[in-house]
Amino acid sequence: MSKVIVLYPQPTDVAQFEKDYAQHTQLFDEKMGITGDEKPYTVTKMLTTPAGTPPYYQMAVINFNSPEEMQTAMASPEVAELIADAHRISSGGAPVFMVGV
């Protein structure tokens, strides 16, 4: 299994980010042909701790069955649109994209 991890910095306006992110996930599902309740991704919100506010507000992890499937998806025009949209909604700075296994 391969993963794309997207880290979103703390937004300048949390309410706006939440609204935009809800629309972003709808766009993601549409572009990737995802239907139903089972999703190939997870979303985790980072919590403030006694050590302070973390640099990232949210993490999305998108799972792929193989490196080849991930590479094919990442090269598609649909994912290029989704990456541009991720940058658009990330008001606290550019999102960080990482690839893992």
PDB file of N, CA and C in Angstrom, residues 26-96:
ATOM      1  N   GLN A  26     -15.741  16.974  -1.222  1.00  0.00           N
ATOM      2  CA  GLN A  26     -16.761  16.635  -2.216  1.00  0.00           C
ATOM      3  C   GLN A  26     -16.147  16.599  -3.615  1.00  0.00           C
ATOM      4  N   LEU A  27     -15.304  17.593  -3.905  1.00  0.00           N
ATOM      5  CA  LEU A  27     -14.616  17.622  -5.200  1.00  0.00           C
ATOM      6  C   LEU A  27     -13.701  16.413  -5.342  1.00  0.00           C
ATOM      7  N   PHE A  28     -12.984  16.075  -4.271  1.00  0.00           N
ATOM      8  CA  PHE A  28     -12.095  14.908  -4.283  1.00  0.00           C
ATOM      9  C   PHE A  28     -12.882  13.643  -4.617  1.00  0.00           C
ATOM     10  N   ASP A  29     -13.966  13.431  -3.889  1.00  0.00           N
ATOM     11  CA  ASP A  29     -14.783  12.231  -4.136  1.00  0.00           C
ATOM     12  C   ASP A  29     -15.284  12.195  -5.576  1.00  0.00           C
ATOM     13  N   GLU A  30     -15.727  13.340  -6.076  1.00  0.00           N
ATOM     14  CA  GLU A  30     -16.236  13.416  -7.450  1.00  0.00           C
ATOM     15  C   GLU A  30     -15.131  13.103  -8.460  1.00  0.00           C
ATOM     16  N   LYS A  31     -13.995  13.747  -8.329  1.00  0.00           N
ATOM     17  CA  LYS A  31     -12.898  13.575  -9.299  1.00  0.00           C
ATOM     18  C   LYS A  31     -12.297  12.179  -9.251  1.00  0.00           C
ATOM     19  N   MET A  32     -12.296  11.571  -8.067  1.00  0.00           N
ATOM     20  CA  MET A  32     -11.704  10.248  -7.912  1.00  0.00           C
ATOM     21  C   MET A  32     -12.722   9.122  -8.050  1.00  0.00           C
ATOM     22  N   GLY A  33     -13.989   9.468  -8.312  1.00  0.00           N
ATOM     23  CA  GLY A  33     -15.026   8.459  -8.512  1.00  0.00           C
ATOM     24  C   GLY A  33     -15.373   7.699  -7.252  1.00  0.00           C
ATOM     25  N   ILE A  34     -15.308   8.358  -6.110  1.00  0.00           N
ATOM     26  CA  ILE A  34     -15.590   7.707  -4.828  1.00  0.00           C
ATOM     27  C   ILE A  34     -17.064   7.900  -4.499  1.00  0.00           C
ATOM     28  N   THR A  35     -17.747   6.785  -4.257  1.00  0.00           N
ATOM     29  CA  THR A  35     -19.153   6.828  -3.868  1.00  0.00           C
ATOM     30  C   THR A  35     -19.332   6.020  -2.592  1.00  0.00           C
ATOM     31  N   GLY A  36     -20.397   6.263  -1.897  1.00  0.00           N
ATOM     32  CA  GLY A  36     -20.680   5.507  -0.682  1.00  0.00           C
ATOM     33  C   GLY A  36     -19.933   6.052   0.525  1.00  0.00           C
ATOM     34  N   ASP A  37     -20.078   5.334   1.623  1.00  0.00           N
ATOM     35  CA  ASP A  37     -19.519   5.786   2.899  1.00  0.00           C
ATOM     36  C   ASP A  37     -18.059   5.381   3.098  1.00  0.00           C
ATOM     37  N   GLU A  38     -17.634   4.320   2.423  1.00  0.00           N
ATOM     38  CA  GLU A  38     -16.249   3.855   2.597  1.00  0.00           C
ATOM     39  C   GLU A  38     -15.316   4.723   1.757  1.00  0.00           C
ATOM     40  N   LYS A  39     -14.359   5.361   2.435  1.00  0.00           N
ATOM     41  CA  LYS A  39     -13.443   6.284   1.770  1.00  0.00           C
ATOM     42  C   LYS A  39     -12.018   5.741   1.825  1.00  0.00           C
ATOM     43  N   PRO A  40     -11.218   5.989   0.773  1.00  0.00           N
ATOM     44  CA  PRO A  40      -9.828   5.535   0.782  1.00  0.00           C
ATOM     45  C   PRO A  40      -8.909   6.549   1.457  1.00  0.00           C
ATOM     46  N   TYR A  41      -9.462   7.378   2.331  1.00  0.00           N
ATOM     47  CA  TYR A  41      -8.657   8.389   3.011  1.00  0.00           C
ATOM     48  C   TYR A  41      -9.168   8.594   4.431  1.00  0.00           C
ATOM     49  N   THR A  42      -8.286   9.131   5.256  1.00  0.00           N
ATOM     50  CA  THR A  42      -8.649   9.517   6.609  1.00  0.00           C
ATOM     51  C   THR A  42      -8.230  10.972   6.809  1.00  0.00           C
ATOM     52  N   VAL A  43      -8.918  11.636   7.711  1.00  0.00           N
ATOM     53  CA  VAL A  43      -8.614  13.025   8.043  1.00  0.00           C
ATOM     54  C   VAL A  43      -8.450  13.102   9.561  1.00  0.00           C
ATOM     55  N   THR A  44      -7.353  13.715   9.989  1.00  0.00           N
ATOM     56  CA  THR A  44      -7.061  13.863  11.411  1.00  0.00           C
ATOM     57  C   THR A  44      -6.813  15.329  11.723  1.00  0.00           C
ATOM     58  N   LYS A  45      -7.521  15.846  12.711  1.00  0.00           N
ATOM     59  CA  LYS A  45      -7.282  17.211  13.175  1.00  0.00           C
ATOM     60  C   LYS A  45      -6.257  17.150  14.310  1.00  0.00           C
ATOM     61  N   MET A  46      -5.311  18.071  14.292  1.00  0.00           N
ATOM     62  CA  MET A  46      -4.290  18.131  15.318  1.00  0.00           C
ATOM     63  C   MET A  46      -4.815  18.941  16.503  1.00  0.00           C
ATOM     64  N   LEU A  47      -4.476  18.505  17.697  1.00  0.00           N
ATOM     65  CA  LEU A  47      -4.952  19.158  18.904  1.00  0.00           C
ATOM     66  C   LEU A  47      -3.851  19.991  19.550  1.00  0.00           C
ATOM     67  N   THR A  48      -4.263  21.059  20.186  1.00  0.00           N
ATOM     68  CA  THR A  48      -3.336  21.846  20.987  1.00  0.00           C
ATOM     69  C   THR A  48      -3.018  21.039  22.246  1.00  0.00           C
ATOM     70  N   THR A  49      -1.767  21.075  22.658  1.00  0.00           N
ATOM     71  CA  THR A  49      -1.315  20.356  23.846  1.00  0.00           C
ATOM     72  C   THR A  49      -0.690  21.363  24.806  1.00  0.00           C
ATOM     73  N   PRO A  50      -0.294  20.923  25.996  1.00  0.00           N
ATOM     74  CA  PRO A  50       0.403  21.850  26.895  1.00  0.00           C
ATOM     75  C   PRO A  50       1.677  22.436  26.269  1.00  0.00           C
ATOM     76  N   ALA A  51       2.222  21.757  25.282  1.00  0.00           N
ATOM     77  CA  ALA A  51       3.416  22.264  24.590  1.00  0.00           C
ATOM     78  C   ALA A  51       3.076  23.364  23.594  1.00  0.00           C
ATOM     79  N   GLY A  52       1.780  23.547  23.305  1.00  0.00           N
ATOM     80  CA  GLY A  52       1.377  24.621  22.413  1.00  0.00           C
ATOM     81  C   GLY A  52       0.570  24.143  21.221  1.00  0.00           C
ATOM     82  N   THR A  53       0.336  25.063  20.319  1.00  0.00           N
ATOM     83  CA  THR A  53      -0.418  24.785  19.098  1.00  0.00           C
ATOM     84  C   THR A  53       0.524  24.164  18.073  1.00  0.00           C
ATOM     85  N   PRO A  54       0.130  23.041  17.480  1.00  0.00           N
ATOM     86  CA  PRO A  54       0.994  22.415  16.483  1.00  0.00           C
ATOM     87  C   PRO A  54       1.055  23.244  15.201  1.00  0.00           C
ATOM     88  N   PRO A  55       2.092  23.073  14.408  1.00  0.00           N
ATOM     89  CA  PRO A  55       2.197  23.847  13.169  1.00  0.00           C
ATOM     90  C   PRO A  55       1.144  23.455  12.135  1.00  0.00           C
ATOM     91  N   TYR A  56       0.612  22.253  12.278  1.00  0.00           N
ATOM     92  CA  TYR A  56      -0.381  21.786  11.313  1.00  0.00           C
ATOM     93  C   TYR A  56      -1.737  21.646  11.978  1.00  0.00           C
ATOM     94  N   TYR A  57      -2.761  22.035  11.237  1.00  0.00           N
ATOM     95  CA  TYR A  57      -4.137  21.987  11.712  1.00  0.00           C
ATOM     96  C   TYR A  57      -4.767  20.631  11.427  1.00  0.00           C
ATOM     97  N   GLN A  58      -4.429  20.076  10.249  1.00  0.00           N
ATOM     98  CA  GLN A  58      -5.105  18.867   9.796  1.00  0.00           C
ATOM     99  C   GLN A  58      -4.189  18.047   8.902  1.00  0.00           C
ATOM    100  N   MET A  59      -4.402  16.729   8.951  1.00  0.00           N
ATOM    101  CA  MET A  59      -3.657  15.804   8.099  1.00  0.00           C
ATOM    102  C   MET A  59      -4.653  14.912   7.364  1.00  0.00           C
ATOM    103  N   ALA A  60      -4.462  14.801   6.064  1.00  0.00           N
ATOM    104  CA  ALA A  60      -5.251  13.869   5.256  1.00  0.00           C
ATOM    105  C   ALA A  60      -4.303  12.789   4.747  1.00  0.00           C
ATOM    106  N   VAL A  61      -4.713  11.543   4.850  1.00  0.00           N
ATOM    107  CA  VAL A  61      -3.931  10.420   4.349  1.00  0.00           C
ATOM    108  C   VAL A  61      -4.779   9.696   3.316  1.00  0.00           C
ATOM    109  N   ILE A  62      -4.271   9.649   2.079  1.00  0.00           N
ATOM    110  CA  ILE A  62      -4.980   8.999   0.979  1.00  0.00           C
ATOM    111  C   ILE A  62      -4.256   7.698   0.671  1.00  0.00           C
ATOM    112  N   ASN A  63      -4.974   6.591   0.733  1.00  0.00           N
ATOM    113  CA  ASN A  63      -4.383   5.270   0.529  1.00  0.00           C
ATOM    114  C   ASN A  63      -4.566   4.789  -0.907  1.00  0.00           C
ATOM    115  N   PHE A  64      -3.515   4.180  -1.420  1.00  0.00           N
ATOM    116  CA  PHE A  64      -3.536   3.561  -2.747  1.00  0.00           C
ATOM    117  C   PHE A  64      -3.089   2.115  -2.595  1.00  0.00           C
ATOM    118  N   ASN A  65      -3.587   1.248  -3.471  1.00  0.00           N
ATOM    119  CA  ASN A  65      -3.263  -0.175  -3.389  1.00  0.00           C
ATOM    120  C   ASN A  65      -1.829  -0.500  -3.769  1.00  0.00           C
ATOM    121  N   SER A  66      -1.218   0.358  -4.560  1.00  0.00           N
ATOM    122  CA  SER A  66       0.154   0.091  -5.014  1.00  0.00           C
ATOM    123  C   SER A  66       0.836   1.397  -5.389  1.00  0.00           C
ATOM    124  N   PRO A  67       2.161   1.392  -5.456  1.00  0.00           N
ATOM    125  CA  PRO A  67       2.862   2.583  -5.936  1.00  0.00           C
ATOM    126  C   PRO A  67       2.450   2.964  -7.355  1.00  0.00           C
ATOM    127  N   GLU A  68       2.183   1.974  -8.180  1.00  0.00           N
ATOM    128  CA  GLU A  68       1.777   2.235  -9.563  1.00  0.00           C
ATOM    129  C   GLU A  68       0.427   2.942  -9.615  1.00  0.00           C
ATOM    130  N   GLU A  69      -0.519   2.486  -8.795  1.00  0.00           N
ATOM    131  CA  GLU A  69      -1.830   3.127  -8.745  1.00  0.00           C
ATOM    132  C   GLU A  69      -1.684   4.581  -8.285  1.00  0.00           C
ATOM    133  N   MET A  70      -0.829   4.812  -7.295  1.00  0.00           N
ATOM    134  CA  MET A  70      -0.605   6.164  -6.807  1.00  0.00           C
ATOM    135  C   MET A  70       0.031   7.037  -7.887  1.00  0.00           C
ATOM    136  N   GLN A  71       1.028   6.524  -8.578  1.00  0.00           N
ATOM    137  CA  GLN A  71       1.703   7.290  -9.624  1.00  0.00           C
ATOM    138  C   GLN A  71       0.746   7.641 -10.759  1.00  0.00           C
ATOM    139  N   THR A  72      -0.099   6.704 -11.137  1.00  0.00           N
ATOM    140  CA  THR A  72      -1.085   6.966 -12.189  1.00  0.00           C
ATOM    141  C   THR A  72      -2.043   8.071 -11.757  1.00  0.00           C
ATOM    142  N   ALA A  73      -2.529   7.970 -10.526  1.00  0.00           N
ATOM    143  CA  ALA A  73      -3.451   8.991 -10.019  1.00  0.00           C
ATOM    144  C   ALA A  73      -2.771  10.348  -9.945  1.00  0.00           C
ATOM    145  N   MET A  74      -1.539  10.379  -9.443  1.00  0.00           N
ATOM    146  CA  MET A  74      -0.841  11.656  -9.258  1.00  0.00           C
ATOM    147  C   MET A  74      -0.531  12.336 -10.584  1.00  0.00           C
ATOM    148  N   ALA A  75      -0.472  11.580 -11.650  1.00  0.00           N
ATOM    149  CA  ALA A  75      -0.187  12.145 -12.977  1.00  0.00           C
ATOM    150  C   ALA A  75      -1.448  12.589 -13.714  1.00  0.00           C
ATOM    151  N   SER A  76      -2.608  12.357 -13.119  1.00  0.00           N
ATOM    152  CA  SER A  76      -3.871  12.657 -13.807  1.00  0.00           C
ATOM    153  C   SER A  76      -4.236  14.134 -13.705  1.00  0.00           C
ATOM    154  N   PRO A  77      -5.000  14.626 -14.680  1.00  0.00           N
ATOM    155  CA  PRO A  77      -5.473  16.016 -14.611  1.00  0.00           C
ATOM    156  C   PRO A  77      -6.424  16.244 -13.437  1.00  0.00           C
ATOM    157  N   GLU A  78      -7.137  15.204 -13.030  1.00  0.00           N
ATOM    158  CA  GLU A  78      -8.048  15.332 -11.890  1.00  0.00           C
ATOM    159  C   GLU A  78      -7.272  15.637 -10.609  1.00  0.00           C
ATOM    160  N   VAL A  79      -6.170  14.930 -10.401  1.00  0.00           N
ATOM    161  CA  VAL A  79      -5.374  15.171  -9.198  1.00  0.00           C
ATOM    162  C   VAL A  79      -4.662  16.522  -9.283  1.00  0.00           C
ATOM    163  N   ALA A  80      -4.256  16.934 -10.471  1.00  0.00           N
ATOM    164  CA  ALA A  80      -3.661  18.262 -10.618  1.00  0.00           C
ATOM    165  C   ALA A  80      -4.666  19.326 -10.167  1.00  0.00           C
ATOM    166  N   GLU A  81      -5.933  19.152 -10.514  1.00  0.00           N
ATOM    167  CA  GLU A  81      -6.972  20.082 -10.085  1.00  0.00           C
ATOM    168  C   GLU A  81      -7.150  20.037  -8.568  1.00  0.00           C
ATOM    169  N   LEU A  82      -7.104  18.840  -7.994  1.00  0.00           N
ATOM    170  CA  LEU A  82      -7.263  18.688  -6.552  1.00  0.00           C
ATOM    171  C   LEU A  82      -6.091  19.313  -5.786  1.00  0.00           C
ATOM    172  N   ILE A  83      -4.891  19.168  -6.314  1.00  0.00           N
ATOM    173  CA  ILE A  83      -3.726  19.779  -5.672  1.00  0.00           C
ATOM    174  C   ILE A  83      -3.845  21.297  -5.705  1.00  0.00           C
ATOM    175  N   ALA A  84      -4.263  21.845  -6.825  1.00  0.00           N
ATOM    176  CA  ALA A  84      -4.465  23.291  -6.919  1.00  0.00           C
ATOM    177  C   ALA A  84      -5.524  23.751  -5.922  1.00  0.00           C
ATOM    178  N   ASP A  85      -6.589  22.968  -5.762  1.00  0.00           N
ATOM    179  CA  ASP A  85      -7.633  23.326  -4.820  1.00  0.00           C
ATOM    180  C   ASP A  85      -7.127  23.233  -3.383  1.00  0.00           C
ATOM    181  N   ALA A  86      -6.287  22.258  -3.086  1.00  0.00           N
ATOM    182  CA  ALA A  86      -5.702  22.146  -1.742  1.00  0.00           C
ATOM    183  C   ALA A  86      -4.890  23.395  -1.419  1.00  0.00           C
ATOM    184  N   HIS A  87      -4.145  23.886  -2.382  1.00  0.00           N
ATOM    185  CA  HIS A  87      -3.384  25.121  -2.186  1.00  0.00           C
ATOM    186  C   HIS A  87      -4.328  26.313  -1.985  1.00  0.00           C
ATOM    187  N   ARG A  88      -5.415  26.325  -2.721  1.00  0.00           N
ATOM    188  CA  ARG A  88      -6.366  27.439  -2.627  1.00  0.00           C
ATOM    189  C   ARG A  88      -6.970  27.544  -1.232  1.00  0.00           C
ATOM    190  N   ILE A  89      -7.341  26.425  -0.640  1.00  0.00           N
ATOM    191  CA  ILE A  89      -8.028  26.459   0.651  1.00  0.00           C
ATOM    192  C   ILE A  89      -7.076  26.586   1.832  1.00  0.00           C
ATOM    193  N   SER A  90      -5.797  26.384   1.626  1.00  0.00           N
ATOM    194  CA  SER A  90      -4.822  26.383   2.717  1.00  0.00           C
ATOM    195  C   SER A  90      -4.346  27.804   3.003  1.00  0.00           C
ATOM    196  N   SER A  91      -5.133  28.546   3.780  1.00  0.00           N
ATOM    197  CA  SER A  91      -4.883  29.967   4.023  1.00  0.00           C
ATOM    198  C   SER A  91      -3.695  30.237   4.944  1.00  0.00           C
ATOM    199  N   GLY A  92      -3.245  29.238   5.690  1.00  0.00           N
ATOM    200  CA  GLY A  92      -2.121  29.441   6.613  1.00  0.00           C
ATOM    201  C   GLY A  92      -0.769  29.159   6.008  1.00  0.00           C
ATOM    202  N   GLY A  93      -0.733  28.927   4.709  1.00  0.00           N
ATOM    203  CA  GLY A  93       0.507  28.581   4.012  1.00  0.00           C
ATOM    204  C   GLY A  93       0.265  27.381   3.130  1.00  0.00           C
ATOM    205  N   ALA A  94       1.242  27.080   2.322  1.00  0.00           N
ATOM    206  CA  ALA A  94       1.108  25.960   1.391  1.00  0.00           C
ATOM    207  C   ALA A  94       0.999  24.634   2.134  1.00  0.00           C
ATOM    208  N   PRO A  95       0.119  23.745   1.675  1.00  0.00           N
ATOM    209  CA  PRO A  95       0.058  22.425   2.278  1.00  0.00           C
ATOM    210  C   PRO A  95       1.334  21.650   1.940  1.00  0.00           C
ATOM    211  N   VAL A  96       1.668  20.719   2.806  1.00  0.00           N
ATOM    212  CA  VAL A  96       2.835  19.867   2.609  1.00  0.00           C
ATOM    213  C   VAL A  96       2.336  18.516   2.117  1.00  0.00           C
TER     214      VAL A  96
END
